[in-house]
Coordinates of C-alpha atoms in Angstrom, one line a residue:
X201 CA 84.7 92.3 128.0
X202 CA 83.6 92.5 124.4
X203 CA 85.0 95.4 122.3
X204 CA 83.1 98.3 120.9
X205 CA 79.3 98.8 121.4
X206 CA 79.0 95.3 122.7
X207 CA 81.2 96.1 125.7
X208 CA 78.4 98.3 127.0
X209 CA 76.1 95.3 127.3
X210 CA 75.3 93.9 130.7
X211 CA 77.8 91.3 131.8
X212 CA 75.3 88.4 131.5
X213 CA 74.4 89.5 128.0
X214 CA 78.0 89.5 127.0
X215 CA 78.5 86.1 128.5
X216 CA 75.5 84.8 126.7
X217 CA 76.8 86.0 123.4
X218 CA 80.3 84.5 124.0
X219 CA 78.8 81.2 124.9
X220 CA 76.6 81.2 121.7
X221 CA 79.6 81.2 119.3
X222 CA 83.2 80.1 119.0
X223 CA 86.4 82.1 118.6
X224 CA 88.2 81.8 115.3
X225 CA 91.8 82.9 114.7
X226 CA 93.7 83.9 111.6
X227 CA 97.2 85.2 110.8
X228 CA 98.1 88.0 108.4
X229 CA 97.0 87.2 104.8
X230 CA 94.6 84.4 105.7
X231 CA 91.0 84.7 104.4
X232 CA 88.0 84.5 106.7
X233 CA 85.6 83.9 103.8
X234 CA 85.4 84.0 100.0
X235 CA 82.7 85.6 97.8
X236 CA 81.1 82.2 96.9
X237 CA 80.9 81.0 100.5
X238 CA 77.3 80.7 101.8
X239 CA 76.7 83.4 104.4
X240 CA 75.8 81.3 107.4
X241 CA 78.1 82.9 110.0
X242 CA 78.3 86.4 111.4
X243 CA 81.8 87.5 112.6
X244 CA 82.2 89.8 115.6
X245 CA 85.8 91.2 115.5
X246 CA 87.6 90.7 118.8
X247 CA 91.2 91.6 117.8
X248 CA 93.1 92.7 114.8
X249 CA 91.9 94.1 111.5
X250 CA 90.2 92.7 108.4
X251 CA 90.1 94.1 104.8
X252 CA 87.0 93.4 102.7
X253 CA 87.6 93.5 99.0
X254 CA 86.4 92.4 95.6
X255 CA 88.3 91.7 92.3
X256 CA 87.8 94.3 89.7
X257 CA 89.0 94.6 86.1
X258 CA 92.2 92.6 85.4
X259 CA 91.8 90.9 88.7
X260 CA 92.7 94.2 90.5
X261 CA 91.8 94.1 94.2
X262 CA 89.3 96.8 95.1
X263 CA 89.2 97.5 98.9
X264 CA 85.6 98.1 100.1
X265 CA 86.3 98.7 103.8
X266 CA 88.6 97.8 106.7
X267 CA 87.2 96.7 110.0
X268 CA 88.6 96.4 113.6
X269 CA 87.6 95.2 117.0
X270 CA 83.9 95.6 117.7
X271 CA 82.9 95.5 114.1
X272 CA 80.7 93.0 112.4
X273 CA 81.6 91.1 109.3
X274 CA 79.4 89.0 107.0
X275 CA 76.1 90.8 107.6
X276 CA 74.7 88.8 104.7
X277 CA 74.4 86.0 107.3
X278 CA 71.4 87.9 108.8
X279 CA 69.5 87.1 105.5
X280 CA 69.1 83.3 104.9
X281 CA 70.2 81.9 101.6
X282 CA 72.8 84.6 100.7
X283 CA 76.5 84.5 100.0
X284 CA 79.2 86.8 101.3
X285 CA 80.0 88.3 97.9
X286 CA 83.5 89.5 98.8
X287 CA 86.8 88.4 100.3
X288 CA 87.7 89.1 103.9
X289 CA 91.4 89.1 104.5
X290 CA 93.2 89.4 107.9
X291 CA 95.6 92.3 107.9
X292 CA 97.3 91.1 111.0
X293 CA 96.8 88.5 113.7
X294 CA 93.0 88.5 114.1
X295 CA 90.4 86.9 116.3
X296 CA 86.6 87.0 115.8
X297 CA 83.6 85.4 117.5
X298 CA 81.7 83.2 115.0
X299 CA 77.9 83.2 115.4
X300 CA 75.8 80.9 113.3
X301 CA 72.3 82.0 112.3
X302 CA 70.5 79.7 114.7
X303 CA 72.7 80.5 117.6
X304 CA 72.4 84.2 116.9
X305 CA 68.6 84.0 116.8
X306 CA 68.5 82.2 120.1
X307 CA 70.9 84.7 121.7
X308 CA 68.9 87.7 120.6
X309 CA 65.6 86.1 121.8
X310 CA 67.1 85.3 125.2
X311 CA 68.8 88.7 125.6
X312 CA 66.9 91.4 123.6
X313 CA 69.7 93.9 124.4
X314 CA 71.9 91.9 122.0
X315 CA 69.5 92.7 119.1
X316 CA 69.6 96.4 119.9
X317 CA 73.4 96.3 120.0
X318 CA 73.5 94.5 116.7
X319 CA 71.3 97.1 115.1
X320 CA 73.3 100.0 116.5
X321 CA 76.5 98.5 115.3
X322 CA 75.2 97.8 111.8
X323 CA 73.9 101.4 111.6
X324 CA 77.2 102.7 112.7
X325 CA 79.1 100.7 110.1
X326 CA 76.7 101.7 107.4
X327 CA 77.3 105.4 108.3
X328 CA 81.1 104.6 108.2
X329 CA 80.8 103.2 104.6
X330 CA 78.9 106.3 103.5
X331 CA 81.6 108.6 105.0
X332 CA 84.3 106.5 103.4
X333 CA 82.6 106.8 100.0
X334 CA 82.1 110.5 100.5
X335 CA 85.8 110.9 101.4
X336 CA 86.9 109.0 98.2
X337 CA 84.9 111.5 96.2
X338 CA 85.5 114.8 98.0
X339 CA 88.8 114.5 99.9
X340 CA 92.3 114.5 98.6
X341 CA 94.5 111.4 99.3
X342 CA 96.5 113.5 101.8
X343 CA 93.4 114.3 103.8
X344 CA 92.2 110.7 103.8
X345 CA 95.7 109.6 105.0
X346 CA 95.6 112.2 107.9
X347 CA 92.1 111.0 108.9
X348 CA 93.3 107.4 108.8
X349 CA 96.3 108.1 111.1
X350 CA 94.0 110.0 113.5
X351 CA 91.6 107.1 113.5
X352 CA 94.5 104.7 114.3
X353 CA 95.5 107.1 117.1
X354 CA 92.0 106.8 118.7
X355 CA 92.5 103.1 119.1
X356 CA 95.6 103.8 121.2
X357 CA 93.6 105.7 123.8
X358 CA 94.4 109.1 125.2
X359 CA 96.7 111.4 123.1
X360 CA 96.8 115.0 124.5
X361 CA 98.5 116.2 121.4
X362 CA 101.3 117.7 123.5
X363 CA 103.7 114.9 122.8
X364 CA 104.3 111.9 120.5
X365 CA 102.2 108.8 120.1
X366 CA 103.7 105.5 118.8
X367 CA 101.1 103.4 117.1
X368 CA 101.3 99.9 118.6
X369 CA 100.0 98.2 115.5
X370 CA 102.6 97.4 112.9
X371 CA 101.1 99.2 109.9
X372 CA 102.7 98.8 106.4
X373 CA 102.4 101.3 103.6
X374 CA 100.2 98.8 101.7
X375 CA 97.9 98.5 104.7
X376 CA 97.5 102.3 104.8
X377 CA 96.9 102.3 101.0
X378 CA 94.0 99.8 101.5
X379 CA 92.5 101.9 104.3
X380 CA 92.8 105.2 102.4
X381 CA 91.9 103.9 98.9
X382 CA 95.1 104.7 97.2
X383 CA 98.4 103.0 96.0
X384 CA 101.4 102.0 98.1
X385 CA 103.6 104.4 96.1
X386 CA 101.4 107.4 96.8
X387 CA 101.2 106.6 100.5
X388 CA 105.0 106.2 100.7
X389 CA 105.4 109.7 99.1
X390 CA 102.8 111.3 101.4
X391 CA 104.3 109.8 104.5
X392 CA 107.6 111.2 103.5
X393 CA 105.9 114.6 103.1
X394 CA 104.2 114.3 106.5
X395 CA 107.6 113.5 108.1
X396 CA 109.2 116.5 106.4
X397 CA 106.4 118.7 107.8
X398 CA 107.0 117.3 111.3
X399 CA 103.7 115.4 111.6
X400 CA 105.2 112.0 112.2
X401 CA 108.3 109.9 112.3
X402 CA 108.8 106.5 110.6
X403 CA 110.5 103.2 111.4
X404 CA 110.2 99.7 110.0
X405 CA 106.4 99.2 109.8
X406 CA 106.2 101.7 112.8
X407 CA 104.7 105.1 112.8
X408 CA 105.2 107.7 115.5
X409 CA 102.7 110.6 115.4
X410 CA 104.3 113.8 116.5
X411 CA 101.9 116.6 115.8
X412 CA 98.2 116.0 116.4
X413 CA 97.1 119.6 115.6
X414 CA 99.1 119.4 112.3
X415 CA 97.4 116.1 111.3
X416 CA 94.0 117.7 112.1
X417 CA 94.9 120.6 109.8
X418 CA 96.1 118.1 107.1
X419 CA 92.7 116.3 107.4
X420 CA 90.8 119.6 106.8
X421 CA 93.0 121.1 104.0
X422 CA 94.8 119.4 101.1
X423 CA 98.5 119.6 101.2
X424 CA 100.1 122.2 98.9

């Protein structure tokens, strides 16, 4: 079954989509595409996470967004003649379904539900970018970190809040800094503050969430 919104498609539509592309695999740190690459392939994330970034002043990496299973990368491929215009870096072991422009066109014509799912997913991601930009402007780093941890918890499934939840994904402080839009040093300090307040516990690239209600409060209100 495909992840995200595509998992709600009828089984035949999912099979048709899978047969229209090929699966690519990358390890942590590998690039899926470069800014100057011609945008000829749409990537449907199947597993892992990918960071989109550009190089700013003094070659500083500026993270634009982080995507996981069910998300689409390289939407520029939907418009012929374009380039990706950014880097896409695997943050861990990653798999994606690669769909060329011609194959994608044939698939959507044969299964119109695919076109609807693509539109819905792109709309959802556009809204996510808007919320991320809003958060960068209006929320403190501690609030954004709490929201990021709660979002990671959602990927794990059910968490009643009356216990602990160990995140299965190995998440480094730098990974969280990319997601939150901050620095590794700031994230390390805040994670220590969160642990002191009893919101989580830490191991080597492992995070155990211990207080869901506390994290939700930290997402609503800046830490004092």
